[in-house]
Short mmCIF file of C-alpha atoms in Angstrom, two decimals:
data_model
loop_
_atom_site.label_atom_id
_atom_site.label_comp_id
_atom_site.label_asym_id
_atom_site.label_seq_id
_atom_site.Cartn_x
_atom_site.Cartn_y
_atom_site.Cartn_z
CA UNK O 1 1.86 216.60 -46.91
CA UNK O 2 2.79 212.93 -47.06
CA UNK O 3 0.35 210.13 -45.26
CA UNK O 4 1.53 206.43 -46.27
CA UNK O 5 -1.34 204.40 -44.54
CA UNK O 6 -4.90 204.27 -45.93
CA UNK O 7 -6.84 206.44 -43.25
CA UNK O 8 -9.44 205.31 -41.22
CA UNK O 9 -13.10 206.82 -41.73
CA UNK O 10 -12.87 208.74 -38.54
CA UNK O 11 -9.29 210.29 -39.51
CA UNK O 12 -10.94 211.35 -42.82
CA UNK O 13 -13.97 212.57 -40.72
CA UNK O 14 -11.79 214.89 -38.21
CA UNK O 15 -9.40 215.63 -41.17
CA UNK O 16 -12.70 216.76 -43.36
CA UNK O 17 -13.69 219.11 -40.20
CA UNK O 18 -10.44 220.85 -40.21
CA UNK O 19 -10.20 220.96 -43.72
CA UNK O 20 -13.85 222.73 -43.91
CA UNK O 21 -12.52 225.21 -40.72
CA UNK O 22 -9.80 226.01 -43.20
CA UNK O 23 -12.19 227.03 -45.84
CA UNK O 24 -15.06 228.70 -43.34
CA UNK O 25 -12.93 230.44 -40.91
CA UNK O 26 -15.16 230.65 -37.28
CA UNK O 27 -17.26 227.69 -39.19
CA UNK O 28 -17.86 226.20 -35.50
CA UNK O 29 -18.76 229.96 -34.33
CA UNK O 30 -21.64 229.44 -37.15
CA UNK O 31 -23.17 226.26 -35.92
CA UNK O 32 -23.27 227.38 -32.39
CA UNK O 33 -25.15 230.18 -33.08
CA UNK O 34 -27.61 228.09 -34.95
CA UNK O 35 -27.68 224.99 -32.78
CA UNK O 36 -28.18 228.15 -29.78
CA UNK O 37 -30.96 229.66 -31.86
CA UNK O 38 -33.06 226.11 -31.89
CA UNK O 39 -32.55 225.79 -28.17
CA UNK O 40 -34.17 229.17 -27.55
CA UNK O 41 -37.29 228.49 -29.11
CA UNK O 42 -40.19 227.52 -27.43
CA UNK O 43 -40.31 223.71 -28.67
CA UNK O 44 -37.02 221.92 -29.09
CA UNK O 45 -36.95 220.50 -32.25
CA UNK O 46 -37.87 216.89 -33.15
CA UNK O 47 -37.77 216.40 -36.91
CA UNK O 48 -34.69 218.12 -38.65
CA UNK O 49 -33.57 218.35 -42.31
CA UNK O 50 -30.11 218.65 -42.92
CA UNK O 51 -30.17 219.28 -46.78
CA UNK O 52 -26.86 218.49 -48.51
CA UNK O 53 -25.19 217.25 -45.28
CA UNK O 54 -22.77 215.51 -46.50
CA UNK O 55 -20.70 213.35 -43.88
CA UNK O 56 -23.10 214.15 -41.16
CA UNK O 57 -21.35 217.21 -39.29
CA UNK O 58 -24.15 219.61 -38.71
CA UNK O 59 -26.18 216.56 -38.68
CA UNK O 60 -24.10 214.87 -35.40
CA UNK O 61 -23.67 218.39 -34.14
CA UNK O 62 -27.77 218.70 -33.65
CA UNK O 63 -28.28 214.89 -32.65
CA UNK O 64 -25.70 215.44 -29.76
CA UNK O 65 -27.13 218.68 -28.80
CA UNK O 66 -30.62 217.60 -29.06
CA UNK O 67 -31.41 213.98 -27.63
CA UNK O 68 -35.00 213.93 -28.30
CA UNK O 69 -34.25 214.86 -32.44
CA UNK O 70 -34.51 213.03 -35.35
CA UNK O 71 -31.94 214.04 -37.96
CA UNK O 72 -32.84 214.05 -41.69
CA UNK O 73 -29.53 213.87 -43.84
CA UNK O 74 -30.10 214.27 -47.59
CA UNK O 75 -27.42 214.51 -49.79
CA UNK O 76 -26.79 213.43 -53.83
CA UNK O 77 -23.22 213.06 -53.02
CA UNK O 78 -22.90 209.44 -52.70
CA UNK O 79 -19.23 209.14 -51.09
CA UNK O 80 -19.95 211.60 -48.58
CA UNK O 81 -22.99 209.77 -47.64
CA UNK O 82 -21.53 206.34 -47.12
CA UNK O 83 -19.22 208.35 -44.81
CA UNK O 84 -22.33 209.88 -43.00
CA UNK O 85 -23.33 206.11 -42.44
CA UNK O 86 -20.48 205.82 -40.20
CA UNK O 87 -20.30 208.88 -38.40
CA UNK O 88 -23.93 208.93 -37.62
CA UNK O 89 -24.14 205.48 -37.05
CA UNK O 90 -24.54 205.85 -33.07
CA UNK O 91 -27.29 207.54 -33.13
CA UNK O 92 -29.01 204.54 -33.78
CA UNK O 93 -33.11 205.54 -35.68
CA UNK O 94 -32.61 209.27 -34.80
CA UNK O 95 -30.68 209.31 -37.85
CA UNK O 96 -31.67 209.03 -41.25
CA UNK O 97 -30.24 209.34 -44.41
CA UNK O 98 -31.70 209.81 -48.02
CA UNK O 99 -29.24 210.05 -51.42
CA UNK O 100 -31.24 212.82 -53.34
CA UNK O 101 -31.04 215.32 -55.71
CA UNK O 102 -32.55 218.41 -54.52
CA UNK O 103 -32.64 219.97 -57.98
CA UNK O 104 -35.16 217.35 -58.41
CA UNK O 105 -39.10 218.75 -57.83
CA UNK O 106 -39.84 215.72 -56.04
CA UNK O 107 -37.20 215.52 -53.84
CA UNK O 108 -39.30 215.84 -50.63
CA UNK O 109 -41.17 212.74 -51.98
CA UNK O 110 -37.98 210.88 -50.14
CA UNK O 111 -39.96 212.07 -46.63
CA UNK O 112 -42.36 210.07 -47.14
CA UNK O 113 -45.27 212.94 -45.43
CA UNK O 114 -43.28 213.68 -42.77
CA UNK O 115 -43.01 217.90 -42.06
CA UNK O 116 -40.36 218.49 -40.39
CA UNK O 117 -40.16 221.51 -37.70
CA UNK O 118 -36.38 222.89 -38.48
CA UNK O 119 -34.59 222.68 -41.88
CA UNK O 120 -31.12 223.58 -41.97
CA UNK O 121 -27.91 223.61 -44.43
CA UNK O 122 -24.11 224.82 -44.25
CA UNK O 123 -22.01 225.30 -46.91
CA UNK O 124 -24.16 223.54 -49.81
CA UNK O 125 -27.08 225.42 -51.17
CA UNK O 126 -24.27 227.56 -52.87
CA UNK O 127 -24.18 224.51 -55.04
CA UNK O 128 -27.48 225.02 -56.15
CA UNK O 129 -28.26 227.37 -59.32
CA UNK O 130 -30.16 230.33 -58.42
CA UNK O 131 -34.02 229.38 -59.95
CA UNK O 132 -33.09 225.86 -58.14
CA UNK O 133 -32.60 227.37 -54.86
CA UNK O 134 -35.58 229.87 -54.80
CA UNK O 135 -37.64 226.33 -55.78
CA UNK O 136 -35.94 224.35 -52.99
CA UNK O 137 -37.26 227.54 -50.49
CA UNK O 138 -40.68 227.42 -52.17
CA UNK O 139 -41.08 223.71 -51.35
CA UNK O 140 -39.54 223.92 -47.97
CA UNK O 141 -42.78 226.43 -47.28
CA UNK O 142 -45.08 223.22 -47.94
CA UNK O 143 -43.35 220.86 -46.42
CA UNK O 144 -42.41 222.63 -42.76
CA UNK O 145 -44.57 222.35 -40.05
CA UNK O 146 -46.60 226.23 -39.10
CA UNK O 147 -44.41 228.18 -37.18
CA UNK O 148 -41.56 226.03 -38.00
CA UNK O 149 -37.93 227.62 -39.18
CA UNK O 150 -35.14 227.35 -42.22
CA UNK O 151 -31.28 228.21 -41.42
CA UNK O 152 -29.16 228.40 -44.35
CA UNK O 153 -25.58 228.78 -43.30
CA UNK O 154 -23.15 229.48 -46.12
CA UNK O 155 -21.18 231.96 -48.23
CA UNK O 156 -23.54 234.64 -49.70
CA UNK O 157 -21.82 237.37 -52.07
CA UNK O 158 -21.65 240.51 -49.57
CA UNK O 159 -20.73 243.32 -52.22
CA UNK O 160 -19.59 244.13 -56.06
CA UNK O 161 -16.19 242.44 -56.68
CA UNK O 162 -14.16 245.47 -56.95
CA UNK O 163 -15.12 246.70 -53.61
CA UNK O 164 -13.33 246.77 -50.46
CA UNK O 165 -15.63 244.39 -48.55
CA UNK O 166 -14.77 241.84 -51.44
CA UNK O 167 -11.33 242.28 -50.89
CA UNK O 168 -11.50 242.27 -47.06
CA UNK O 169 -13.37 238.79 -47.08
CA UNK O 170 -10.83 237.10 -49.87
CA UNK O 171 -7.70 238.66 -47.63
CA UNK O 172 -9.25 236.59 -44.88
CA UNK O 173 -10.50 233.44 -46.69
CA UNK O 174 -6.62 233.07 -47.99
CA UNK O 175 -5.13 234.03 -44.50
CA UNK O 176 -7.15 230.83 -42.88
CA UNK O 177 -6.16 228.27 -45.44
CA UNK O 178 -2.56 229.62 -45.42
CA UNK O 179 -2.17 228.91 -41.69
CA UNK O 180 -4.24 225.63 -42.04
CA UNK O 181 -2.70 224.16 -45.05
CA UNK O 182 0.87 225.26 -43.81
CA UNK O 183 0.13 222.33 -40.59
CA UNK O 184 -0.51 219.91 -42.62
CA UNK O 185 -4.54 220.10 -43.12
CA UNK O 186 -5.31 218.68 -46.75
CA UNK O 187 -7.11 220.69 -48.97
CA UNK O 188 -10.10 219.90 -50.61
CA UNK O 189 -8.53 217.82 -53.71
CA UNK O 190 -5.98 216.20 -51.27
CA UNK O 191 -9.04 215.35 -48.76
CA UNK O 192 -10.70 213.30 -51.70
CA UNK O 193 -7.72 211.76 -53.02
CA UNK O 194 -7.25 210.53 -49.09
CA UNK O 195 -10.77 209.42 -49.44
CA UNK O 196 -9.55 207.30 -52.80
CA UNK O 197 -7.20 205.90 -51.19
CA UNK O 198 -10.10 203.29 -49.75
CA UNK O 199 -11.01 200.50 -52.25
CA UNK O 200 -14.60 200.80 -50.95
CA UNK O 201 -15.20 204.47 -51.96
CA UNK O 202 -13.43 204.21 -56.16
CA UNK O 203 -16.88 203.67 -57.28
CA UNK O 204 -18.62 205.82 -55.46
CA UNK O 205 -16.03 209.21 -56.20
CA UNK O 206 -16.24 207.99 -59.71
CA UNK O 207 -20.27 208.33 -59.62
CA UNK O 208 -19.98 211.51 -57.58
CA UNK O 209 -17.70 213.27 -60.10
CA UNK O 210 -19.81 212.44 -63.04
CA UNK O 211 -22.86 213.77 -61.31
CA UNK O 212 -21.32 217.11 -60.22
CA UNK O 213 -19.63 217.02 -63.26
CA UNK O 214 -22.82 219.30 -65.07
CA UNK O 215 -23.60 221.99 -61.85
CA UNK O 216 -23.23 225.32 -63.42
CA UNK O 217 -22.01 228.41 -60.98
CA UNK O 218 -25.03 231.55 -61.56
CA UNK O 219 -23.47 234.59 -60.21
CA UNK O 220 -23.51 233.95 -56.08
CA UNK O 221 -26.92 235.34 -54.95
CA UNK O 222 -26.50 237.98 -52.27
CA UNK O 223 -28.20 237.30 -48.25
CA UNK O 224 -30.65 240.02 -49.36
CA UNK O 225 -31.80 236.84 -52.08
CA UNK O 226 -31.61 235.19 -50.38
CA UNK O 227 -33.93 236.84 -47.69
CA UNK O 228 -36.64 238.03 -50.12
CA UNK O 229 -36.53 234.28 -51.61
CA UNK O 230 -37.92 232.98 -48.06
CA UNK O 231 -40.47 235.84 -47.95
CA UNK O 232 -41.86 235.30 -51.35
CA UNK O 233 -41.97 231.69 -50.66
CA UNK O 234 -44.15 232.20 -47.79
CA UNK O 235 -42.04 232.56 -44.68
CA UNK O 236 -43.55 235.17 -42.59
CA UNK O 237 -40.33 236.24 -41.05
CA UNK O 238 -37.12 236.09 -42.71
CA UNK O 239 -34.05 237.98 -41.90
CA UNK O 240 -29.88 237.43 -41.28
CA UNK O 241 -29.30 235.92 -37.95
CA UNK O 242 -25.42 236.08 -37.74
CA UNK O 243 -22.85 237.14 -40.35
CA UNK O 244 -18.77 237.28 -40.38
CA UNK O 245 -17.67 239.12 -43.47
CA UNK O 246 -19.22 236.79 -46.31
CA UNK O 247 -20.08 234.18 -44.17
CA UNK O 248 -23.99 234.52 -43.02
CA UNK O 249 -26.96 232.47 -41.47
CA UNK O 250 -30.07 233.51 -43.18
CA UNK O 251 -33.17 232.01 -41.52
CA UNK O 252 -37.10 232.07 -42.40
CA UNK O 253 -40.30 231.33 -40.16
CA UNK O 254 -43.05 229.13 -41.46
CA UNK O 255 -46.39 231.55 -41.38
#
């Protein structure tokens, strides 16, 4: 793949959405389903997290879908988030953006009291190590609103490495990015060298990579984790909502 011109935020924006559909095959299936699920309740929602939301896709996806929303992106990637500033930016006060580290305990101190009534993620809690993530779900059960709901969209480990579900979901993760990569779609490390390419963001890659630079991988927690970690953090309801192979919404009710 050769590109000669620095790109424009929105190419890097629509190239970073193919680039994730490459990775997260039916990725746009996923957020249907959730942004579907939020309609059918019985109060559209009004105050949203989006934790680690990046550039702002989920976060645009629910702002469009939702008029009446606010949209709370938080993120401690700092590049991606100076993206997000632009590709949220016409949604006007609906849209809000925080730079924080949700390892952090106080993290939710960035809210400022407000309790949200839907929390959602895709494709970042992974990034979290496993006692971090069953904190972030215990603190989510103080800070949402009664009755409110978490949706966790991401890769959960389905099944023992050696076993044929394993092999059936890495057969089809490598089948996706072959026919992606093969039309041209950068990859991940050729997405953020695109990104470099703008004077504006050296800094901020340079701070990203030194902060990622530490994360630790724990063994991928399972949707059955990640299930019982909403239930034991109070959730009254907790349960898988849609799943492709490894690819799964988990969601939990506020009691």
């Amino acid at each position: 793949m050769t590109h000669t011109a620095i790109p424009t935020l929105d190419t890097l924006i629509s190239e970073w959405e193919a680039q994730q559909e490459a990775y997260i095959r039916h990725r746009s299936q996923r957020f249907e389903v959730v942004l579907d699920a939020l309609g059918y309740r019985e109060n559209p929602p009004r105050t949203v997290l989006d934790l680690g939301g990046g550039l702002g896709s989920f976060s645009r996806l629910i702002l469009e879908r939702f008029p009446d929303a606010t949209v709370i992106t938080l993120d401690a990637d700092p590049a991606l988030l100076e993206v997000a500033r632009h590709n949220l930016a016409p949604f006007g006060t609906r849209s809000i953006i925080h730079e924080v580290n949700l390892r952090d305990p106080r993290w939710s101190d960035v809210l400022g009291g407000v309790r949200p009534d839907v929390a959602v993620s895709s494709t970042a809690l992974h990034w979290l190590p496993n006692a971090d993530l069953v904190a972030l779900y215990g603190a989510l059960a103080g800070i949402i609103v009664p009755g409110g709901i978490v949706l966790n969209a991401d890769h959960f480990a389905g099944a023992p490495a050696a076993s044929e579900f394993t092999r059936l979901a890495e057969a089809d993760d490598a089948a996706a990015q072959r026919a992606a990569f093969s039309t041209g779609t950068p990859n991940w490390d050729e997405w953020w060298s695109r990104l470099g390419q703008r004077e504006e963001f050296g800094a901020l890659i340079t701070e990203r990579d030194r902060r990622f630079a530490t994360i630790h991988d724990d063994p991928a927690p399972t949707a059955a984790f990640h299930v019982e970690a909403l239930r034991i953090a109070g959730f009254r309801e907790a349960g898988t909502l849609w799943q492709y192979l490894n690819d799964y919404v988990a969601y939990g009710v506020r009691g």
